Short mmCIF file of C-alpha atoms in Angstrom, two decimals:
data_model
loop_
_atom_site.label_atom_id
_atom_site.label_comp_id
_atom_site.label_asym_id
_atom_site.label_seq_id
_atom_site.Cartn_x
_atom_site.Cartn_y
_atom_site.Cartn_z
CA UNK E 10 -0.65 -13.21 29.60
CA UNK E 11 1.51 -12.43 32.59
CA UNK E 12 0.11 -10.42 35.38
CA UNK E 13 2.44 -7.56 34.28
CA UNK E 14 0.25 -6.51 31.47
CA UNK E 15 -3.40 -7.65 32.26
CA UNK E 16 -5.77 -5.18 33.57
CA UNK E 17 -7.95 -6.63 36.06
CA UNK E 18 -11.38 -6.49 34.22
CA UNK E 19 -9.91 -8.26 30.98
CA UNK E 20 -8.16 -10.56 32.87
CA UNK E 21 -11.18 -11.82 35.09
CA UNK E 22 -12.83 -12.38 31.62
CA UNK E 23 -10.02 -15.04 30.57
CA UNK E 24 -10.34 -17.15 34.49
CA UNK E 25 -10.90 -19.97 34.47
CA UNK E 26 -13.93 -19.41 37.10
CA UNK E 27 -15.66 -16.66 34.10
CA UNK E 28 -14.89 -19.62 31.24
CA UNK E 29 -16.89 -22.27 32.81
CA UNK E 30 -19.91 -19.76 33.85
CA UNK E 31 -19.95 -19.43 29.87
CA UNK E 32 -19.83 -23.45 29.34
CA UNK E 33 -22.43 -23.33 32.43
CA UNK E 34 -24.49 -20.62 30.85
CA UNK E 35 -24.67 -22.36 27.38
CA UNK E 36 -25.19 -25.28 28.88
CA UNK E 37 -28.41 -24.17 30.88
CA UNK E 38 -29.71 -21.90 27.90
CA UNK E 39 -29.43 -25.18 26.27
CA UNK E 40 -31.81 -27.24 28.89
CA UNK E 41 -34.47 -24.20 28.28
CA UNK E 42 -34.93 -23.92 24.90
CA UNK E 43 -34.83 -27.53 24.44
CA UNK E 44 -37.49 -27.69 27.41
CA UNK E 45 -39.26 -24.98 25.11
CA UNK E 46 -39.49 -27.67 22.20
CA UNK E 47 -40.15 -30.40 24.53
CA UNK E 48 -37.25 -32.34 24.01
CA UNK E 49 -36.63 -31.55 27.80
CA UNK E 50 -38.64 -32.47 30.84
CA UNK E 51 -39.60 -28.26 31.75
CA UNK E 52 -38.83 -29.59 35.71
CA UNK E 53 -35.03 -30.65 34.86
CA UNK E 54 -34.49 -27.36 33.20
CA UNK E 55 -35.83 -25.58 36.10
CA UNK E 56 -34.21 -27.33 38.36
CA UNK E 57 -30.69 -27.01 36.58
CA UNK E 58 -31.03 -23.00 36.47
CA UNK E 59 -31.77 -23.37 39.74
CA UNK E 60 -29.16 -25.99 41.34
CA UNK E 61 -26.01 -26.34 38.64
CA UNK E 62 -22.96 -25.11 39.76
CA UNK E 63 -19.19 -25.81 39.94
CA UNK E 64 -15.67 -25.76 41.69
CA UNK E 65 -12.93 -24.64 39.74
CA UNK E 66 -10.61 -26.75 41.79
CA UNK E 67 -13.01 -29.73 41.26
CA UNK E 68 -12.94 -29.79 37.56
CA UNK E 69 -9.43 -29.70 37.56
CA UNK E 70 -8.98 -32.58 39.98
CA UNK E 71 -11.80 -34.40 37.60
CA UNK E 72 -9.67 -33.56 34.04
CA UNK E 73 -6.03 -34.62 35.85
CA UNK E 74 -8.14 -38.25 35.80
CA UNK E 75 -10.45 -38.49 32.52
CA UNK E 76 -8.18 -36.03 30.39
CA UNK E 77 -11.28 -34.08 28.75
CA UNK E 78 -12.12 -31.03 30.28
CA UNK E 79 -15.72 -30.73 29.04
CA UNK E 80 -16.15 -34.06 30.41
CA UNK E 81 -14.48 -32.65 33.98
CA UNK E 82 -16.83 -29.91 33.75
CA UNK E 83 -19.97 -31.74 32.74
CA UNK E 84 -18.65 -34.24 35.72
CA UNK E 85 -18.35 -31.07 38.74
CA UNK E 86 -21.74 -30.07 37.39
CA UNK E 87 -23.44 -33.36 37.63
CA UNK E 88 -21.96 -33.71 41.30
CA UNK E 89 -23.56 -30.32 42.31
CA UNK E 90 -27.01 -31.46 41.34
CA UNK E 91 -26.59 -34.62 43.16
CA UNK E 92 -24.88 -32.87 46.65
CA UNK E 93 -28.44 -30.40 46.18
CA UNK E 94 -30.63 -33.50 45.91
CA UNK E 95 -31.40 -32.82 42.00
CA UNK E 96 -29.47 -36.21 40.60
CA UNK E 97 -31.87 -37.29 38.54
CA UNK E 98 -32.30 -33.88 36.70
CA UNK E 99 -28.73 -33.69 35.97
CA UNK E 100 -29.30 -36.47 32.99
CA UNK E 101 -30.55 -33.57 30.96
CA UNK E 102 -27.40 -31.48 31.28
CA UNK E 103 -25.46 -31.51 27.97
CA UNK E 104 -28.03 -33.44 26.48
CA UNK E 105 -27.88 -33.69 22.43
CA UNK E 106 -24.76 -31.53 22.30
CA UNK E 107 -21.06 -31.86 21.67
CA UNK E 108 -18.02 -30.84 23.65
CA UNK E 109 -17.55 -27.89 21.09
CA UNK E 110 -21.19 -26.64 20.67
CA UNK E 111 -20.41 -25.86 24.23
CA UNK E 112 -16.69 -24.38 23.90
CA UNK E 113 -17.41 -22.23 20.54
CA UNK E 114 -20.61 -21.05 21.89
CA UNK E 115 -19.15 -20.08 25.10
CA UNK E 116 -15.86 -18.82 23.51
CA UNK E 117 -18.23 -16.37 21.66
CA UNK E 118 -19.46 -15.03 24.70
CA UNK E 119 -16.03 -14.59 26.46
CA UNK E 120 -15.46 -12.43 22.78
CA UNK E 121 -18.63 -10.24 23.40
CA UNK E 122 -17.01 -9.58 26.71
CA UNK E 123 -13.57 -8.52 25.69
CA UNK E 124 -14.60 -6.36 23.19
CA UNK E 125 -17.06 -4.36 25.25
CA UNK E 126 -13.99 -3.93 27.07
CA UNK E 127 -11.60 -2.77 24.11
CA UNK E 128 -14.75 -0.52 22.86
CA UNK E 129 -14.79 1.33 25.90
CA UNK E 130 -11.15 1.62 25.58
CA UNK E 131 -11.28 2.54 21.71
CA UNK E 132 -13.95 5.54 22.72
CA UNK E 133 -11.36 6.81 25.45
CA UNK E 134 -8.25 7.00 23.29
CA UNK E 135 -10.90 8.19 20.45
CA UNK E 136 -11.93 11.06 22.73
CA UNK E 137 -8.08 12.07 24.17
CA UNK E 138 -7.12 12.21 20.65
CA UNK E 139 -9.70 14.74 19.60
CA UNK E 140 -9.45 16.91 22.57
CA UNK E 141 -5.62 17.44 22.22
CA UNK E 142 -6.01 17.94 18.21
CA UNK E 143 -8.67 20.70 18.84
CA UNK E 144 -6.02 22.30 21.44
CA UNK E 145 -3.22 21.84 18.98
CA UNK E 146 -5.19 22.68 16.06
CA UNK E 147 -3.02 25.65 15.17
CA UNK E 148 0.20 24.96 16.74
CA UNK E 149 2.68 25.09 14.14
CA UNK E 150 5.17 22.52 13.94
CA UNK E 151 7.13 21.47 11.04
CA UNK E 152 5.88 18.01 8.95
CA UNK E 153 8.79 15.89 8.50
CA UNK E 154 9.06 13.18 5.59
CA UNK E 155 12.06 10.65 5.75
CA UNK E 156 12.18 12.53 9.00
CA UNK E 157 14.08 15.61 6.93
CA UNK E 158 12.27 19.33 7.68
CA UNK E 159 9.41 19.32 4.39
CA UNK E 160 6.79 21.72 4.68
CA UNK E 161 4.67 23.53 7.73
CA UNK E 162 1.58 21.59 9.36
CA UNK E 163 0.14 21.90 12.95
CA UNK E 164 0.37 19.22 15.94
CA UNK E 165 -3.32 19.12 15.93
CA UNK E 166 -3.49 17.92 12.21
CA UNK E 167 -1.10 15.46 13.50
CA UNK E 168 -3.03 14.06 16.25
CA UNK E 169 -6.41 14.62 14.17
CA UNK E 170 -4.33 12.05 11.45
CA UNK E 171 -4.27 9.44 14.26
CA UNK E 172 -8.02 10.01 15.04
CA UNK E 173 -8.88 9.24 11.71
CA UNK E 174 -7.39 5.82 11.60
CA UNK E 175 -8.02 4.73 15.02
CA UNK E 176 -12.00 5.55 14.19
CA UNK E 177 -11.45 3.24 11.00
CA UNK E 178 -9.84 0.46 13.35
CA UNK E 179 -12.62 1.58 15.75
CA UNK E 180 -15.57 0.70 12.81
CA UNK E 181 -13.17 -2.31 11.68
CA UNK E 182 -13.60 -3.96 15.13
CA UNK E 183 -16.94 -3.36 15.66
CA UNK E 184 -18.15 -5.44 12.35
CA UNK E 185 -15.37 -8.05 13.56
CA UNK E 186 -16.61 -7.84 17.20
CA UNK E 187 -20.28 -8.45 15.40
CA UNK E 188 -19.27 -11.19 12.66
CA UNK E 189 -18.03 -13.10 15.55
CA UNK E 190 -20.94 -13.07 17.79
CA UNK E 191 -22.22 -16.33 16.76
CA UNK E 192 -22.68 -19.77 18.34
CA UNK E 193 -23.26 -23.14 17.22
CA UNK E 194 -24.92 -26.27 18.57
CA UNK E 195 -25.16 -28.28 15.37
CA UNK E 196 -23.39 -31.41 16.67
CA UNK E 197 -20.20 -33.51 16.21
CA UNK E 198 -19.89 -33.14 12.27
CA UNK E 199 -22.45 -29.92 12.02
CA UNK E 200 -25.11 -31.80 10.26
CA UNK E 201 -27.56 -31.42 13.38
CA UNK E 202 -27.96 -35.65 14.07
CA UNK E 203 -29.46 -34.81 16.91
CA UNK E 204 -31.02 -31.19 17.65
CA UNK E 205 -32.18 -28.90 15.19
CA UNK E 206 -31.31 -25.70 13.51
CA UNK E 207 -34.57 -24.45 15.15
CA UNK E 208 -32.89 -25.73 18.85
CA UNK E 209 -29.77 -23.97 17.65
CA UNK E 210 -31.55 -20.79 16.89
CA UNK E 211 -33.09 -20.68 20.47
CA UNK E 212 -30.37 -21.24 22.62
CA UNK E 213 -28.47 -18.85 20.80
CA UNK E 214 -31.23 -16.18 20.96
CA UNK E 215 -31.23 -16.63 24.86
CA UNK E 216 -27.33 -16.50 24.93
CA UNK E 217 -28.00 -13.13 23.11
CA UNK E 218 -25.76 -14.79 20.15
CA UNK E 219 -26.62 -15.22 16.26
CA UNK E 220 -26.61 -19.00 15.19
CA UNK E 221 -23.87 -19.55 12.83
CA UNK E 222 -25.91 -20.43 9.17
CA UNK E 223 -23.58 -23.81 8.91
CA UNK E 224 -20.67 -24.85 10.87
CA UNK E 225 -19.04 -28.51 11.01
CA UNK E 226 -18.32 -28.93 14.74
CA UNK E 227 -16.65 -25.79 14.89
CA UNK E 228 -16.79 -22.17 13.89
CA UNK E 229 -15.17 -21.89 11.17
CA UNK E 230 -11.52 -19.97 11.73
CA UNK E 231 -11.50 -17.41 9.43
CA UNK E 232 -14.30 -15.47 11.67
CA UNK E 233 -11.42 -15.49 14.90
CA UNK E 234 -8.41 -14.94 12.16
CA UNK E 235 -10.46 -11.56 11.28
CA UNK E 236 -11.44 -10.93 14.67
CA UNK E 237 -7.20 -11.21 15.41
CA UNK E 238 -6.65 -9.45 12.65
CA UNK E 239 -8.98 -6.14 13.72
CA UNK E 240 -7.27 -6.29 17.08
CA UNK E 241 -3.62 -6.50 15.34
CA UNK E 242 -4.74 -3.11 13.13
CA UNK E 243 -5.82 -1.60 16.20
CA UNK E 244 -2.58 -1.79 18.06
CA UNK E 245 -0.34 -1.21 14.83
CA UNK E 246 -2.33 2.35 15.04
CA UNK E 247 -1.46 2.50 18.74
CA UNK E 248 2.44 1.65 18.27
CA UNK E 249 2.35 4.55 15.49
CA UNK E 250 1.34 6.88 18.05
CA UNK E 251 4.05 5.87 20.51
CA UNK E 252 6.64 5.79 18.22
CA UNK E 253 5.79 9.69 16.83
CA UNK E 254 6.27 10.44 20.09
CA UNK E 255 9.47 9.01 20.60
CA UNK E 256 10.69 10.59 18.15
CA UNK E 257 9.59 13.77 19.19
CA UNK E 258 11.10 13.12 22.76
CA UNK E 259 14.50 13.22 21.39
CA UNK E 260 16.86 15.33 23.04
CA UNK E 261 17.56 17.40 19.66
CA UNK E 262 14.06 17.48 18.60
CA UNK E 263 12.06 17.86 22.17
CA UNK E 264 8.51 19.18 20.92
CA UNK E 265 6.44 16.29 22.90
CA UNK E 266 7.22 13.69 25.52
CA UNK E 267 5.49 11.18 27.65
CA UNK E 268 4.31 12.22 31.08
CA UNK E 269 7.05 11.78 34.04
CA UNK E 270 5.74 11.22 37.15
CA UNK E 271 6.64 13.36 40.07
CA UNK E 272 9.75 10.71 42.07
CA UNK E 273 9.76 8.99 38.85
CA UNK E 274 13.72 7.51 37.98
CA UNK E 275 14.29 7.04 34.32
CA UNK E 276 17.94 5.32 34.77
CA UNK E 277 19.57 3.40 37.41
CA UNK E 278 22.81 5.22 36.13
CA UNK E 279 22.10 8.90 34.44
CA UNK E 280 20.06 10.82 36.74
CA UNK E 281 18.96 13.24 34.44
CA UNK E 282 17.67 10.96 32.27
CA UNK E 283 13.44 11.01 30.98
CA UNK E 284 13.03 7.91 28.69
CA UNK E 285 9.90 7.00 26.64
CA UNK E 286 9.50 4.06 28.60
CA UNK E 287 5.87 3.23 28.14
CA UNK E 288 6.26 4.63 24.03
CA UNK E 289 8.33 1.73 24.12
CA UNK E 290 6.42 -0.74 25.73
CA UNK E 291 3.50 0.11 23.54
CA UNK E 292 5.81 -0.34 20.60
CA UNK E 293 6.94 -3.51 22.06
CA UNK E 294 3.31 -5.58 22.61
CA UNK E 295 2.29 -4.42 19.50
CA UNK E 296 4.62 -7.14 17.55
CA UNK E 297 3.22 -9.56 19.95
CA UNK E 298 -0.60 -8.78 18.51
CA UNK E 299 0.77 -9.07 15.41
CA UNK E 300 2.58 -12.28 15.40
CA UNK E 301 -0.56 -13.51 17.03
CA UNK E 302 -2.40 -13.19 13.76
CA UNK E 303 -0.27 -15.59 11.75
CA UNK E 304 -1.65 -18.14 14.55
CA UNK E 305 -4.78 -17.10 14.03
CA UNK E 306 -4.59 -17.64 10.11
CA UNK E 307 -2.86 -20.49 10.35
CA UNK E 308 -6.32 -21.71 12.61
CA UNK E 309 -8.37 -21.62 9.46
CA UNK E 310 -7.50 -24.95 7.81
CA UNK E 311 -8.22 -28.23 10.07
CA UNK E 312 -8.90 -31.77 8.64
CA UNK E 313 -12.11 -32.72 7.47
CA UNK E 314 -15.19 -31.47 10.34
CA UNK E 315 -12.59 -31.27 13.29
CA UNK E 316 -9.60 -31.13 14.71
CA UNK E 317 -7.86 -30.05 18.08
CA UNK E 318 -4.69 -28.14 16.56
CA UNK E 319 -6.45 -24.84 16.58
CA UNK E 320 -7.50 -25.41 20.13
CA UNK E 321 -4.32 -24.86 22.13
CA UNK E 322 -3.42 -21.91 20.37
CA UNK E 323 -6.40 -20.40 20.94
CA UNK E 324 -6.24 -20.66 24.73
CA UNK E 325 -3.02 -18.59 24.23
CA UNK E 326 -3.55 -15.12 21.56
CA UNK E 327 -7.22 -15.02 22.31
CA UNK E 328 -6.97 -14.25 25.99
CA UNK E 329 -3.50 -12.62 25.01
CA UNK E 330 -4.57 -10.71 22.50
CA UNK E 331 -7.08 -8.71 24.21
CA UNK E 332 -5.55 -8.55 27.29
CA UNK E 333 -2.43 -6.44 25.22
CA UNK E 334 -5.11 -4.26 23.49
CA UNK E 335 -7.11 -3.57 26.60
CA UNK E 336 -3.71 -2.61 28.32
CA UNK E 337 -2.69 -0.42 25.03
CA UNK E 338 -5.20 1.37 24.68
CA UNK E 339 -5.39 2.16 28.44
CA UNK E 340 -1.58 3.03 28.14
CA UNK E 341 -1.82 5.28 24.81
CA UNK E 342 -5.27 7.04 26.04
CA UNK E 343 -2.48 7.91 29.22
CA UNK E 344 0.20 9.06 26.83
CA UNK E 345 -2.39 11.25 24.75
CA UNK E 346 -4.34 12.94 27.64
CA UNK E 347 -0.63 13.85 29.82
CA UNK E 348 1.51 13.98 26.59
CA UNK E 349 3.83 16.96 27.44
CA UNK E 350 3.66 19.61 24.50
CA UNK E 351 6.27 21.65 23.78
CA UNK E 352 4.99 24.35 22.01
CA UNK E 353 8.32 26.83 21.82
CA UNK E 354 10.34 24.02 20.87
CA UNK E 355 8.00 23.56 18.11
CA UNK E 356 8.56 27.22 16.64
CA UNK E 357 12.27 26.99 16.90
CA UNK E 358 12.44 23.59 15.11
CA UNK E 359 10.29 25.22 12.82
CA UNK E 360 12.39 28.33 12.48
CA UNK E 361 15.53 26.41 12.24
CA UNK E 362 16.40 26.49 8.75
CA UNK E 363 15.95 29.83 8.37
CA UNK E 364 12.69 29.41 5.58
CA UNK E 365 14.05 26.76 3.66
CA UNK E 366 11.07 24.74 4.47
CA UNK E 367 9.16 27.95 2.08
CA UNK E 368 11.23 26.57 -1.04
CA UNK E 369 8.54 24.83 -2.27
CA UNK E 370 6.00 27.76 -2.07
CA UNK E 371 8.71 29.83 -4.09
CA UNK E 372 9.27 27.49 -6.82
CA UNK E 373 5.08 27.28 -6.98
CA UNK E 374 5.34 31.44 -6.87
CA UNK E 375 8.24 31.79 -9.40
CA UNK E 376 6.21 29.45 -12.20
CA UNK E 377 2.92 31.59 -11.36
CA UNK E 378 4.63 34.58 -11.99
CA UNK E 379 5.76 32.87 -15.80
CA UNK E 380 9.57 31.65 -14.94
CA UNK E 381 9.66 28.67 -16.33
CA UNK E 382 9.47 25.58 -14.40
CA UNK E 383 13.10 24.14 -14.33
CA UNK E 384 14.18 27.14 -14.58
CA UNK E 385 12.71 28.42 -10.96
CA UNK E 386 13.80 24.42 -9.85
CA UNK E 387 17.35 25.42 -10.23
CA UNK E 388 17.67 28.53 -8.89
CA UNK E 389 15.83 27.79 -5.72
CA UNK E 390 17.44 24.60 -5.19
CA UNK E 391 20.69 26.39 -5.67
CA UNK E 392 19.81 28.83 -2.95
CA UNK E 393 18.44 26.51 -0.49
CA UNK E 394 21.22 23.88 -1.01
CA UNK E 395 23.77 27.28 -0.25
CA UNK E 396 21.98 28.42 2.47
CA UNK E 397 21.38 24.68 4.26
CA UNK E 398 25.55 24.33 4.37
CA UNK E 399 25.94 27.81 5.42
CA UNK E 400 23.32 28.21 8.11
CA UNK E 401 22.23 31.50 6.25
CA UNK E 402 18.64 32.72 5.96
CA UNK E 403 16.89 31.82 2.79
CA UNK E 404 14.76 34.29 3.15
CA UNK E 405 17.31 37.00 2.98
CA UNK E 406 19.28 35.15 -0.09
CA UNK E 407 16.74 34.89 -2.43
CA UNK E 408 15.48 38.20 -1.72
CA UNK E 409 18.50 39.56 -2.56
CA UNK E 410 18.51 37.10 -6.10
CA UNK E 411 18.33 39.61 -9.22
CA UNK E 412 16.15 37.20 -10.90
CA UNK E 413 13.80 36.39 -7.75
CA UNK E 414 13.12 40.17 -7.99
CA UNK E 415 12.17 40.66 -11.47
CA UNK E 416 9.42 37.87 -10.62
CA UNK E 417 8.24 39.05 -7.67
CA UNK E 418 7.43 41.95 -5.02
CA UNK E 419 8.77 42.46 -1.89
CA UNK E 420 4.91 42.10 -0.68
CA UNK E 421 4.78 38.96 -2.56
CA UNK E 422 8.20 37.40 -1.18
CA UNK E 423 5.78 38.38 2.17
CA UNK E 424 3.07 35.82 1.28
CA UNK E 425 5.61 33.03 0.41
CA UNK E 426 7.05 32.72 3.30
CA UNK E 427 3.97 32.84 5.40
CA UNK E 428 2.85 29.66 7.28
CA UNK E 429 -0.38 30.77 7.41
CA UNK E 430 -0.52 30.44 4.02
CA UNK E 431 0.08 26.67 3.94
CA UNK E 432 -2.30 26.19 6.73
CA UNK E 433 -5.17 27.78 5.48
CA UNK E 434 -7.11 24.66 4.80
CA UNK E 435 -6.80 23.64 8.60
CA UNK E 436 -10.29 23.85 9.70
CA UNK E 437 -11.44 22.38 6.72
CA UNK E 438 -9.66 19.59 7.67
CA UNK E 439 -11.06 19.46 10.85
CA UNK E 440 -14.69 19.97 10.35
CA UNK E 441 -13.87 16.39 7.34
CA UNK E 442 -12.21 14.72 10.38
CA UNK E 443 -14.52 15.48 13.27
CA UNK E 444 -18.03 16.39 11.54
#
């Protein structure tokens, strides 16, 4: 991912210099718990904690010549124990193992990384998102569907709507996160030729992995297509914030907008212009999450034990794909905590159709009171339908209705066009969402 849009914790996690301390940390936990069973002299493993290291730069120059870069890195590690006078200890690196016991087993420990990372990240948004609903719990706003005035709800139910599904993505990614903690050292075709499940079980113990129960010589794919596939919910949550509140930063609807910074330009040309900029951006990465996950699906079926085709695309939308999330949550956790809320505007968006928005209360009011059903349709669709050309108040024109009085009282005309009404059920709602 390009430096633009990789935070500097998630990105150190994808260097090169952090991937092969994971190869070298398998590698030794390897030497000790096959020193353990005495399969390894106890001195060489000792001496490898104690002496292996690498070059970054040296691997590379190795690979560039022999084309296999566990080989390069196997190679740089070798040379370290000689340089430190431990040569003949150095026999015992990578002993009984494959390339990919190493990479998979590693891989998963890059994974357990990242997503401490994107948890952290998930509990911040998680947090913003419940602290603005409480503020906004009863701030009255209008609910929109096909983005055409409906009925009254509050901002806070809004925000506390987002809060539920981000804790679902939030529980969805943890049991992904978990399923995917697992390593394997069970050889080139995964029928254990050379180690032992009980080997396996130990190194992965010390790597603080679980050992896969059967693998060929790698993981199989569908445990990093789900793993994708949590982090491509996650963000389609996150681009349905941003996009809410782009729409709500339109000039003719203005109830919420992204923070502006003080000295911050939002057009080269139109100086009076505030743009949802970083709405957009979220909005944006999210598709490239998402089109990661067909990759990731597409992982799942290799020929026979093994094959390399998943192995290039992995270097790619793993490291990208948690790089975007880490940066999207970051950036929607900043939209939610300095979202701009305009609470006026709000009202008077509200209050703009002058109580149509009460029409379905009426009809619900007119049956009660034993007009029959179509009956009370047509009449109050006639009204509202009048009064939506003419700009006129509802409120006023079926008061006025002949019909609408013998029904009901002035008093209860009162209660149906009372918000308060409709949002009586509010803190019920909350105390489902947040108890």
């Amino acid at each position: 991912m390009i430096q633009r849009y990789t935070r500097p914790e998630m990105g150190r996690i994808w260097s090169d210099q952090n991937k092969y301390q994971c190869w070298l940390d398998v590698e030794l936990a390897a030497s000790e718990a096959l020193a353990y069973l005495g399969l390894v002299p106890a001195e060489a493993a000792a001496a490898l904690r104690a002496h292996a290291g690498f070059s970054v730069d040296r691997i590379a120059a190795i690979e560039l010549e022999v084309k296999h870069d566990v080989i390069a890195f196997a190679t740089a590690v070798a040379e370290t124990m000689k340089e430190k006078g431990q040569a003949e200890h150095s026999r015992w690196l990578h002993y009984g193992l494959t390339s990919n016991d190493v990479v998979d087993t590693a891989q998963a420990l890059q994974i357990r990384q990242a997503s401490d990372i994107i948890q952290a990240g998930l509990e911040r948004l998680l947090s913003a998102l419940k602290t603005r609903a409480y503020e906004h719990k009863n701030t009255i706003q209008i609910g929109r569907t096909h983005g055409v005035h409906a009925e009254p709800i509050t901002f806070g139910l809004k925000l506390a709507n987002f809060y539920d599904e981000l804790r679902r993505n939030a529980d969805r990614f943890a049991r992904a996160a978990e399923e995917i903690r697992v390593g394997k050292t069970s050889g080139a075709v995964g029928a254990f030729a050379h180690l032992s499940p009980e080997s396996e079980e130990l190194i992965c113990k010390g790597l603080g992995l679980r050992a896969a129960p059967v693998s060929s010589q790698v993981l199989s794919r569908d445990l990093h297509a789900n793993y994708v596939a949590a982090l491509a919910l996650i963000c389609a949550t996150l681009e349905k914030i941003a996009l809410e509140v782009r729409h709500l930063q339109r000039t003719e609807v203005r109830e919420a907008e992204e923070p502006f910074a003080p000295g911050q330009k939002g057009s080269s040309a139109m100086p009076h212009k505030k743009n949802p900029i970083v709405c957009e951006q979220i909005c944006g990465l999210a598709r490239v999450v998402r089109s990661n996950l067909q990759a990731a699906f597409e992982n799942i079926a290799l020929w026979h034990e093994r094959d390399i085709s998943h192995s290039s695309v992995e270097r790619v939308i793993l490291p990208d794909s948690t790089i975007l999330t880490d940066y999207l949550l970051a950036k929607t956790a900043w939209l939610v905590e300095g979202m701009k809320v305009n609470t006026d505007r709000m009202l008077a968006n509200f209050n703009a159709t002058l109580g149509i928005v009460f029409s379905g209360q009426l009809l619900l009011d007119l049956a009660e009171a034993g007009m029959l059903r179509e009956t009370a349709y047509r009449l109050v669709q006639a009204h509202a339908m009048q009064c939506w050309e003419t700009g006129t108040s509802f409120k006023q024109a079926v008061s006025a209705d002949p019909e609408v009085q013998k029904h009901l009282t002035a008093g209860k005309l009162e209660e149906t066009f009372s918000a308060a009404r409709q949002l009586k059920n509010i803190d019920r709602l909350f105390e489902r969402v947040f108890a």
